[in-house]
Coordinates of C-alpha atoms in Angstrom, one line a residue:
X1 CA 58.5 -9.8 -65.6
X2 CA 59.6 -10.4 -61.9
X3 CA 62.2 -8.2 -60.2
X4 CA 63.3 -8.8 -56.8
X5 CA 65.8 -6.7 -55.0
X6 CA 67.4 -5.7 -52.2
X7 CA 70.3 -3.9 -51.1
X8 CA 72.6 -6.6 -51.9
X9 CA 70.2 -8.1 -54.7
X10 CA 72.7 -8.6 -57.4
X11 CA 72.9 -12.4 -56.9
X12 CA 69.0 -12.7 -56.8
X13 CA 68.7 -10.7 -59.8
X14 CA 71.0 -13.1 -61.5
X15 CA 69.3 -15.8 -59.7
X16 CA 66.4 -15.2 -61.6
X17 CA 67.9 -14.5 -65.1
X18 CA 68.6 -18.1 -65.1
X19 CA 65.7 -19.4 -63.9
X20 CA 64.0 -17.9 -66.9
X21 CA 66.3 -18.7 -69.0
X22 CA 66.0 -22.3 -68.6
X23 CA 62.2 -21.5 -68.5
X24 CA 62.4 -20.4 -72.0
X25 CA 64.4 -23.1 -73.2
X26 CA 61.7 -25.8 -71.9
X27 CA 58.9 -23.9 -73.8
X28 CA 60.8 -23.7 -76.9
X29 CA 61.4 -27.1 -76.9
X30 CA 57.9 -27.8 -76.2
X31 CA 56.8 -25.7 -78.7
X32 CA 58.9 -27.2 -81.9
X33 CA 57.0 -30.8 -80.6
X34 CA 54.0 -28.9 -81.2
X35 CA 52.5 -29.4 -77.7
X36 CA 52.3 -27.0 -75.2
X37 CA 53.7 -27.8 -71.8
X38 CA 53.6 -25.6 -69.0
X39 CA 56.4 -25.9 -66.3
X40 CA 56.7 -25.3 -62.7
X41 CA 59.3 -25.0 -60.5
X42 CA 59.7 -23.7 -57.1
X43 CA 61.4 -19.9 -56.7
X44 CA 64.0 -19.8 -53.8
X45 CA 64.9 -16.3 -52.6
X46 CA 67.3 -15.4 -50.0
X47 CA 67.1 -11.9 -48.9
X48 CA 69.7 -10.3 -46.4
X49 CA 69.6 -6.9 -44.5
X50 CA 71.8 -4.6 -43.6
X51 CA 70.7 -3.6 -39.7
X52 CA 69.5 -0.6 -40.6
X53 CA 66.2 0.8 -38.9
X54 CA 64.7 1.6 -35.5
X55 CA 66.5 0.6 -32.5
X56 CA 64.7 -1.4 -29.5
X57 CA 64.8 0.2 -26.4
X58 CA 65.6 -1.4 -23.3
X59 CA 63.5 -1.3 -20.0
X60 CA 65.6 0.9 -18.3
X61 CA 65.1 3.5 -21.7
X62 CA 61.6 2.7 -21.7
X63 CA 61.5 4.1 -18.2
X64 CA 62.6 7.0 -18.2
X65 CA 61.4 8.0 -21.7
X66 CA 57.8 7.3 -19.2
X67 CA 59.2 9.6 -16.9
X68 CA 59.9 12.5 -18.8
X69 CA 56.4 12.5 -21.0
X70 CA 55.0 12.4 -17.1
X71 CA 57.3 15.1 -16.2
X72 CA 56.0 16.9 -19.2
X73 CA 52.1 16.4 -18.8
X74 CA 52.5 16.9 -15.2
X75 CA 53.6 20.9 -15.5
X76 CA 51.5 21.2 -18.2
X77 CA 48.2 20.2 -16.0
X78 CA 49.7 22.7 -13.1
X79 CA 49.9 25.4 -15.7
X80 CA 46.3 24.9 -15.9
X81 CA 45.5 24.8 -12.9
X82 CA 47.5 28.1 -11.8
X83 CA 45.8 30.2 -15.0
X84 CA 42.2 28.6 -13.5
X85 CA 42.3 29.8 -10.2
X86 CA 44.3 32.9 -11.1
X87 CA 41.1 33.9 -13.3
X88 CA 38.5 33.2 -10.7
X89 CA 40.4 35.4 -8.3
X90 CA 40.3 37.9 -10.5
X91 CA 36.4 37.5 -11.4
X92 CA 35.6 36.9 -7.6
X93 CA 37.3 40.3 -7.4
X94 CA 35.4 42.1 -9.7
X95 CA 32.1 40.2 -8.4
X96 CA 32.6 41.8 -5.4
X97 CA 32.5 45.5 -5.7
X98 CA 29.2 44.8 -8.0
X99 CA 27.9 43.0 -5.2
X100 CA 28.5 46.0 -2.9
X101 CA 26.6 48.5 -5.1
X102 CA 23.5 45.7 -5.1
X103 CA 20.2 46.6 -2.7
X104 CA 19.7 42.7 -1.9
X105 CA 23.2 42.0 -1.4
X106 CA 23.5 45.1 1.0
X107 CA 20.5 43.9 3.2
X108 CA 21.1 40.3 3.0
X109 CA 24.5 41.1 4.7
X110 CA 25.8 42.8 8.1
X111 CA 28.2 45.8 7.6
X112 CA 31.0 43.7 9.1
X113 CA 30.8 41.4 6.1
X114 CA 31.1 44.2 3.7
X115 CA 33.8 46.1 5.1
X116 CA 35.1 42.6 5.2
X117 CA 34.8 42.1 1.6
X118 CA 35.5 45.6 0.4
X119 CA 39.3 45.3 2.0
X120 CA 39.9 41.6 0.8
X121 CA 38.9 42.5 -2.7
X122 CA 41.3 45.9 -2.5
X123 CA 44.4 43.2 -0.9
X124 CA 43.3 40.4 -3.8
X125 CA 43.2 43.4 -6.6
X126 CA 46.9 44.9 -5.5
X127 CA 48.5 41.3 -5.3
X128 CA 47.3 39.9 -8.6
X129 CA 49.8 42.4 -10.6
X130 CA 52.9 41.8 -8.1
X131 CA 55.7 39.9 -8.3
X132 CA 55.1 36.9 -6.3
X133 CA 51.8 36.2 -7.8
X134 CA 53.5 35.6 -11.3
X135 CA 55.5 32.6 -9.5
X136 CA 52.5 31.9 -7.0
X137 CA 51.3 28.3 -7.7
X138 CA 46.8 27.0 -7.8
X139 CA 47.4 26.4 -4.2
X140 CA 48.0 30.1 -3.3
X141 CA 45.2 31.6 -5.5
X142 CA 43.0 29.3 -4.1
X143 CA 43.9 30.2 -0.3
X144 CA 43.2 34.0 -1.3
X145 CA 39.6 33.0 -3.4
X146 CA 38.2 31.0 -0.5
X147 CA 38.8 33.7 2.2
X148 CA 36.5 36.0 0.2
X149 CA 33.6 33.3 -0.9
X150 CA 33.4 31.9 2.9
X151 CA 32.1 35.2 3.4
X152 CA 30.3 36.2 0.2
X153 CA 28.5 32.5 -0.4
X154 CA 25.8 33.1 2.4
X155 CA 25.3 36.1 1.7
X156 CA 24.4 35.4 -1.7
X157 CA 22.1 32.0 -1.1
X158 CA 20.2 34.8 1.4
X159 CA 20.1 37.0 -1.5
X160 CA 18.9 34.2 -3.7
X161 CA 16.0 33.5 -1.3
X162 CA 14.9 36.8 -1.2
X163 CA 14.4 37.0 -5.0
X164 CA 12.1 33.2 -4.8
X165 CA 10.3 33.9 -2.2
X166 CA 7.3 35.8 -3.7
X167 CA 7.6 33.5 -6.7
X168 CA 7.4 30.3 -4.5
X169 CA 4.9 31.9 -2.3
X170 CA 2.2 32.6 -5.3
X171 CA 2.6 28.7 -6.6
X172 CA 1.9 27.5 -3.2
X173 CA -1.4 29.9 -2.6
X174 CA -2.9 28.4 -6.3
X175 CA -1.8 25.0 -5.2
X176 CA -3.7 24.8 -2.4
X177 CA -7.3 26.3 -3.9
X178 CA -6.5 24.2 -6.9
X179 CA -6.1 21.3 -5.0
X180 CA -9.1 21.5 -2.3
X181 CA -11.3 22.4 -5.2
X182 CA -10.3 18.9 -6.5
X183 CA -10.9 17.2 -3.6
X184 CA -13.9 18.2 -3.0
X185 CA -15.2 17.2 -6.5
X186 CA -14.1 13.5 -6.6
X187 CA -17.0 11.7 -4.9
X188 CA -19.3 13.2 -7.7
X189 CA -16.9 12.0 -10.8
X190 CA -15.8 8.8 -8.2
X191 CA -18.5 7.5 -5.6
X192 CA -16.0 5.0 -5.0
X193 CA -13.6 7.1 -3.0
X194 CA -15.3 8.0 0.5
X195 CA -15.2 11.2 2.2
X196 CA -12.6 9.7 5.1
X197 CA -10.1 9.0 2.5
X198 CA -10.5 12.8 0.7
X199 CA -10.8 14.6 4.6
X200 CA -7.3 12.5 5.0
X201 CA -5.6 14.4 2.6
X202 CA -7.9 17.7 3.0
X203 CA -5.6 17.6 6.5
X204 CA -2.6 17.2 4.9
X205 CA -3.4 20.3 2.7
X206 CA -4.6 22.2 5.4
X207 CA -1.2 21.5 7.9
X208 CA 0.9 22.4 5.0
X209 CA -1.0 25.4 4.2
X210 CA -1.0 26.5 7.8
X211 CA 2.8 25.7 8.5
X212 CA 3.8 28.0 4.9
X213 CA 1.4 30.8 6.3
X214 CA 3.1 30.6 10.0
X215 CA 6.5 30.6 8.2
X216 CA 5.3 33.4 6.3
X217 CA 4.2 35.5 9.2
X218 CA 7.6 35.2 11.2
X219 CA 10.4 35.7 8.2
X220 CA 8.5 39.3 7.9
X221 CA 9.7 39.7 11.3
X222 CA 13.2 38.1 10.7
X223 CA 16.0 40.4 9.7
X224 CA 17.3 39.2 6.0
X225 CA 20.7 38.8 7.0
X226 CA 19.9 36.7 9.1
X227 CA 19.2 32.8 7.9
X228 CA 15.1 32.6 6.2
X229 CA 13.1 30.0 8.3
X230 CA 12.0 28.6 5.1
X231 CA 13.4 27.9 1.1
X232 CA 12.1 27.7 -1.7
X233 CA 13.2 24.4 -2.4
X234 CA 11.2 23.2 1.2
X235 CA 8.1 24.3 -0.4
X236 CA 8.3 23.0 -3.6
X237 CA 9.2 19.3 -1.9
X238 CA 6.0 19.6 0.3
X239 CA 3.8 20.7 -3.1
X240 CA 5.0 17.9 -4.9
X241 CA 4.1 15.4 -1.8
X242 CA 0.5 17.4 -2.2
X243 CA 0.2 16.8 -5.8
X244 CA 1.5 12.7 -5.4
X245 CA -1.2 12.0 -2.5
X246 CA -3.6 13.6 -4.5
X247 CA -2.6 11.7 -7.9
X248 CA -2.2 8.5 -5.4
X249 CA -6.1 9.2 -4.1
X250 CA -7.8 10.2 -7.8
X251 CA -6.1 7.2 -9.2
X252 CA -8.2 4.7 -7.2
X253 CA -9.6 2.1 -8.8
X254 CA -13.3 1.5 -8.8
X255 CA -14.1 -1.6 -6.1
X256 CA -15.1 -5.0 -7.8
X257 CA -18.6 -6.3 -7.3
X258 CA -18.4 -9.0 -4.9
X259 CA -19.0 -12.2 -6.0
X260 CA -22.8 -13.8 -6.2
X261 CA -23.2 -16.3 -3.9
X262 CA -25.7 -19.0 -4.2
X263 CA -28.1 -20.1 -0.7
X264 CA -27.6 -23.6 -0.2
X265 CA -30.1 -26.5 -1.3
X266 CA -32.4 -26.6 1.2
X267 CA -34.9 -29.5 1.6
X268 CA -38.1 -28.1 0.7
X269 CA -39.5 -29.2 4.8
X270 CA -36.8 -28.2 6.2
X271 CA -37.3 -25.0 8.7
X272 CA -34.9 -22.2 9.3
X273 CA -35.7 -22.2 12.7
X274 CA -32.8 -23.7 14.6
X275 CA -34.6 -24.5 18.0
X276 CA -36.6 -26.8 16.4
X277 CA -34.1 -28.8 14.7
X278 CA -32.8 -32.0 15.6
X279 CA -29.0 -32.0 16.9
X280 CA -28.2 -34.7 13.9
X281 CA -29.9 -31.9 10.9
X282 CA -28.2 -28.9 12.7
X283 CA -24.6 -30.9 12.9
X284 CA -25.1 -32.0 9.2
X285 CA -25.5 -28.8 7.7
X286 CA -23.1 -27.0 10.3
X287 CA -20.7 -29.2 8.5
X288 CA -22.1 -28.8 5.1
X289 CA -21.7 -24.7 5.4
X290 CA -18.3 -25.1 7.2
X291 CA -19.1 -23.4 10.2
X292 CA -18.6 -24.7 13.8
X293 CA -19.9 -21.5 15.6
X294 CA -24.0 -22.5 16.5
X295 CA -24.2 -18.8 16.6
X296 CA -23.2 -17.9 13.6
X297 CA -25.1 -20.8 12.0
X298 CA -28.5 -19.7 13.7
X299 CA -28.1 -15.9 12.1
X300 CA -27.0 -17.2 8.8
X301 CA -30.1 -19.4 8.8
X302 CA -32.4 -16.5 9.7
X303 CA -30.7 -14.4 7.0
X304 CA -31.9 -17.1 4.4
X305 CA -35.5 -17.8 5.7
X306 CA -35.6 -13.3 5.5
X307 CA -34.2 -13.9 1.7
X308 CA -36.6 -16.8 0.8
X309 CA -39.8 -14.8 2.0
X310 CA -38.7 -11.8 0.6
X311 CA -38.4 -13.6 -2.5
X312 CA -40.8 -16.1 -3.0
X313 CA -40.3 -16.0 -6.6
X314 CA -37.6 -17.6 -6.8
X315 CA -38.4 -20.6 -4.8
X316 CA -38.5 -21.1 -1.5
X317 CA -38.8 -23.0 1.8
X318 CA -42.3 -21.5 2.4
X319 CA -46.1 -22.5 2.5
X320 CA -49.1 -20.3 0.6
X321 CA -49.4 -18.3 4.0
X322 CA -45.8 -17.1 3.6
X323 CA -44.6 -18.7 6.9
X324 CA -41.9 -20.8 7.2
X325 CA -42.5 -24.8 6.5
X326 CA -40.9 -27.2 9.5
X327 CA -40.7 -30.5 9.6
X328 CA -44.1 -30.7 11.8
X329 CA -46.3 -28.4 9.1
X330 CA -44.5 -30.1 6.1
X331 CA -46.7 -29.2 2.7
X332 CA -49.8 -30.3 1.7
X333 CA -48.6 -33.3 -0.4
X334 CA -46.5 -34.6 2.7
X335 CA -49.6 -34.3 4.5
X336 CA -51.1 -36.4 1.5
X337 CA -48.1 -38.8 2.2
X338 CA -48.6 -38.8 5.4
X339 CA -51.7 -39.4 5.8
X340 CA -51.3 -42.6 3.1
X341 CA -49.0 -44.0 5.1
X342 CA -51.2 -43.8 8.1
X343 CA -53.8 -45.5 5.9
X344 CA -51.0 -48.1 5.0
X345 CA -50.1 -48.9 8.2
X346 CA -53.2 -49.4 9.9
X347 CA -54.4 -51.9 6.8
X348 CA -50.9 -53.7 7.7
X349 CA -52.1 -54.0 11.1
X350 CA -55.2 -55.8 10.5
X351 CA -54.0 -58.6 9.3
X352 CA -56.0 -60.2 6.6
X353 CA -58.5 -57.5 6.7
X354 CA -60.4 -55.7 3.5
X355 CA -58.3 -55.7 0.9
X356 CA -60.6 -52.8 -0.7
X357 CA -59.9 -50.7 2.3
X358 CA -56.4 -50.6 2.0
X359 CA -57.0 -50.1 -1.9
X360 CA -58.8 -47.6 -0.9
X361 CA -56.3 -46.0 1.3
X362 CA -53.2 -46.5 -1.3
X363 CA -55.4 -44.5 -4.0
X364 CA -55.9 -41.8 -1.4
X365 CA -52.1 -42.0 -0.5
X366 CA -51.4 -41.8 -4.3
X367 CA -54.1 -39.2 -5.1
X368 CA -53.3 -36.6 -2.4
X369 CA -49.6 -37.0 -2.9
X370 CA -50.2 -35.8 -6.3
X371 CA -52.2 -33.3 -5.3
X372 CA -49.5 -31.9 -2.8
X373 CA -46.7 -32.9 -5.4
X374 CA -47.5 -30.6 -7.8
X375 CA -46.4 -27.8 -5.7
X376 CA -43.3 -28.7 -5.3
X377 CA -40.7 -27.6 -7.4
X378 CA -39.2 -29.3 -10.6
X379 CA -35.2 -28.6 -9.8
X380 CA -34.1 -28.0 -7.1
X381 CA -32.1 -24.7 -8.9
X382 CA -35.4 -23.2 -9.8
X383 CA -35.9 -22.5 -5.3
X384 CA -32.5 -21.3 -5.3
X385 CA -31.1 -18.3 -6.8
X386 CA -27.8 -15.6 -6.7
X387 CA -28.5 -13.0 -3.8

């Protein structure tokens, strides 16, 4: 069963009396029939009210209700403020008169700033509990708490100084040892690292050891209410540049190899001599090593006729007495060839002469040029190898 209602819902409570009535009266009929018939209609409601409930404000409400929660917070913040600085006069107060009775305060100070003190803490004490401090705003505790700290803040960074130093001092001594110690063991773990790259920061060590020992030696002779030479924090910044260019110089990286480099392929009569080349052999392999300097081509050619005797082997450019082949020695198969196409030529020039002679002369050609051939290498990668 449906109720809807409002505070004028007598007509939509009758509304809906007869709308179930005449709901009723359609099932029943339906139901005599014998069939069952289900009926839908749509459900108008009008509901109505009465005004009642918040009002909307206008801008100019809206405003000023703004305003006054402003107003409100505003007073509330300054309330916080006062209590604030009222308590840090106080405690600045009572600070000071323990600061008088302390042996490092006294002699990090002159007697002018604790007379100074002594009377400002005696004027702050009396005007705390007077009348015009219960109305006195943050602004006017603060004006009496920064009188006193202009003076007692130096004093107590002095005082502070005093009590690191020795601390400071003793990391700095066991800093250095440990670090030269260091040094002076890397080339035995890393050969890599030479001894101009550990004396580099063996200086740097030594300066900063030197310049903390100097320091040392004059703030002995400084009076300590006076400003040190020197803080704590100043000597821990230089260790820690110690300990990075250390880290920096230990953390290098072993060099790679260099690359293997093979030695050109060399004819096998060619000589390594470059006076006795010919200008079209020296420009052709100027060209083929991509160099244009003839002096730099005549010690690069001497480096590899010094590499192919000192290795003979692994092939190279030389004859069984170990000197160097050139184009007039050749090897002894040229020689063979040579001499076969002497033999060649001078049965050419004879015309119609023996034909067994120059036979003859082509089985010597072909015979010795075997001969000399066999000494020779097979590749031409088995004379050249990485150096």
């Amino acid at each position: 069963e449906m109720c809807i209602r409002d505070r004028h819902g007598e007509d939509v409570e009758a509304y809906i009396e007869e709308e179930r009535v005449e709901a009723a009266n359609a099932t029943n009929g339906t139901e005599a029939e014998g069939k069952k018939k289900t009926v839908k209609r749509e459900l108008k409601i009008k509901i109505t009210s009465s005004g009642a409930g918040p009002r909307v404000m206008s801008e100019a409400q809206k405003k000023a209700a703004i305003a006054r929660i402003k107003h409100f917070d505003d007073n509330e913040a300054a309330i916080r403020r006062t209590a604030e600085a009222k308590n840090q006069l106080e405690s600045s107060v009572y600070q000071i008169r323990d600061h008088l009775s302390n042996e490092d305060f006294v002699s990090a100070s002159t007697e002018e700033n604790r007379t100074t003190l002594e009377k400002l803490a005696a004027e702050n004490d009396d005007w705390l509990y007077s009348d015009e401090a219960f109305s006195a705003s943050a602004e006017d505790f603060g004006k009496r708490l920064k009188q006193m700290t202009k003076i007692i803040d130096p004093v107590l960074r002095r005082v502070e100084q005093i009590r690191q130093r020795p601390q400071v001092i003793e990391e700095a001594t066991k800093t250095f040892e440990d670090l030269i110690k260091k040094l002076r063991a890397l080339p035995e773990a890393k050969p890599w690292i030479t001894e101009g790259m550990i004396d580099t920061v063996l200086k740097v060590v030594n300066d900063t050891s030197e310049w903390l020992n100097g320091k040392i030696a004059e703030q002995k002779e400084r009076p300590a209410y006076e400003e040190p030479l020197f803080t704590a924090a100043e000597v821990k910044s230089r260790l820690q540049s110690l300990k990075y260019s250390y880290n920096y110089l230990k953390n290098t990286p072993r060099p790679k190899p260099p690359k293997k480099t093979k030695p050109p392929p060399f004819p096998a009569n060619m000589t390594f001599d470059v006076d006795k080349m010919d200008n079209a052999t020296k420009v052709e392999w100027m060209n083929k090593l991509n160099m244009t300097n003839e002096t730099q081509f005549a010690e690069f050619m001497q480096a590899m006729k010094a590499y192919y005797q000192a290795n003979p082997q692994n092939g190279s450019n030389t004859n069984t007495n170990g000197e160097q082949s050139t184009p007039e020695q050749g090897t002894n198969g040229e020689q063979g060839g040579e001499s076969g196409q002497s033999g060649e030529s001078q049965s050419n020039d004879q015309g119609n002469g023996d034909n067994q002679n120059t036979q003859n002369n082509e089985n010597g050609q072909q015979n010795e040029g075997d001969q000399g051939g066999e000494k020779k290498p097979d590749d031409d990668s088995q004379r050249h190898t990485e150096f």
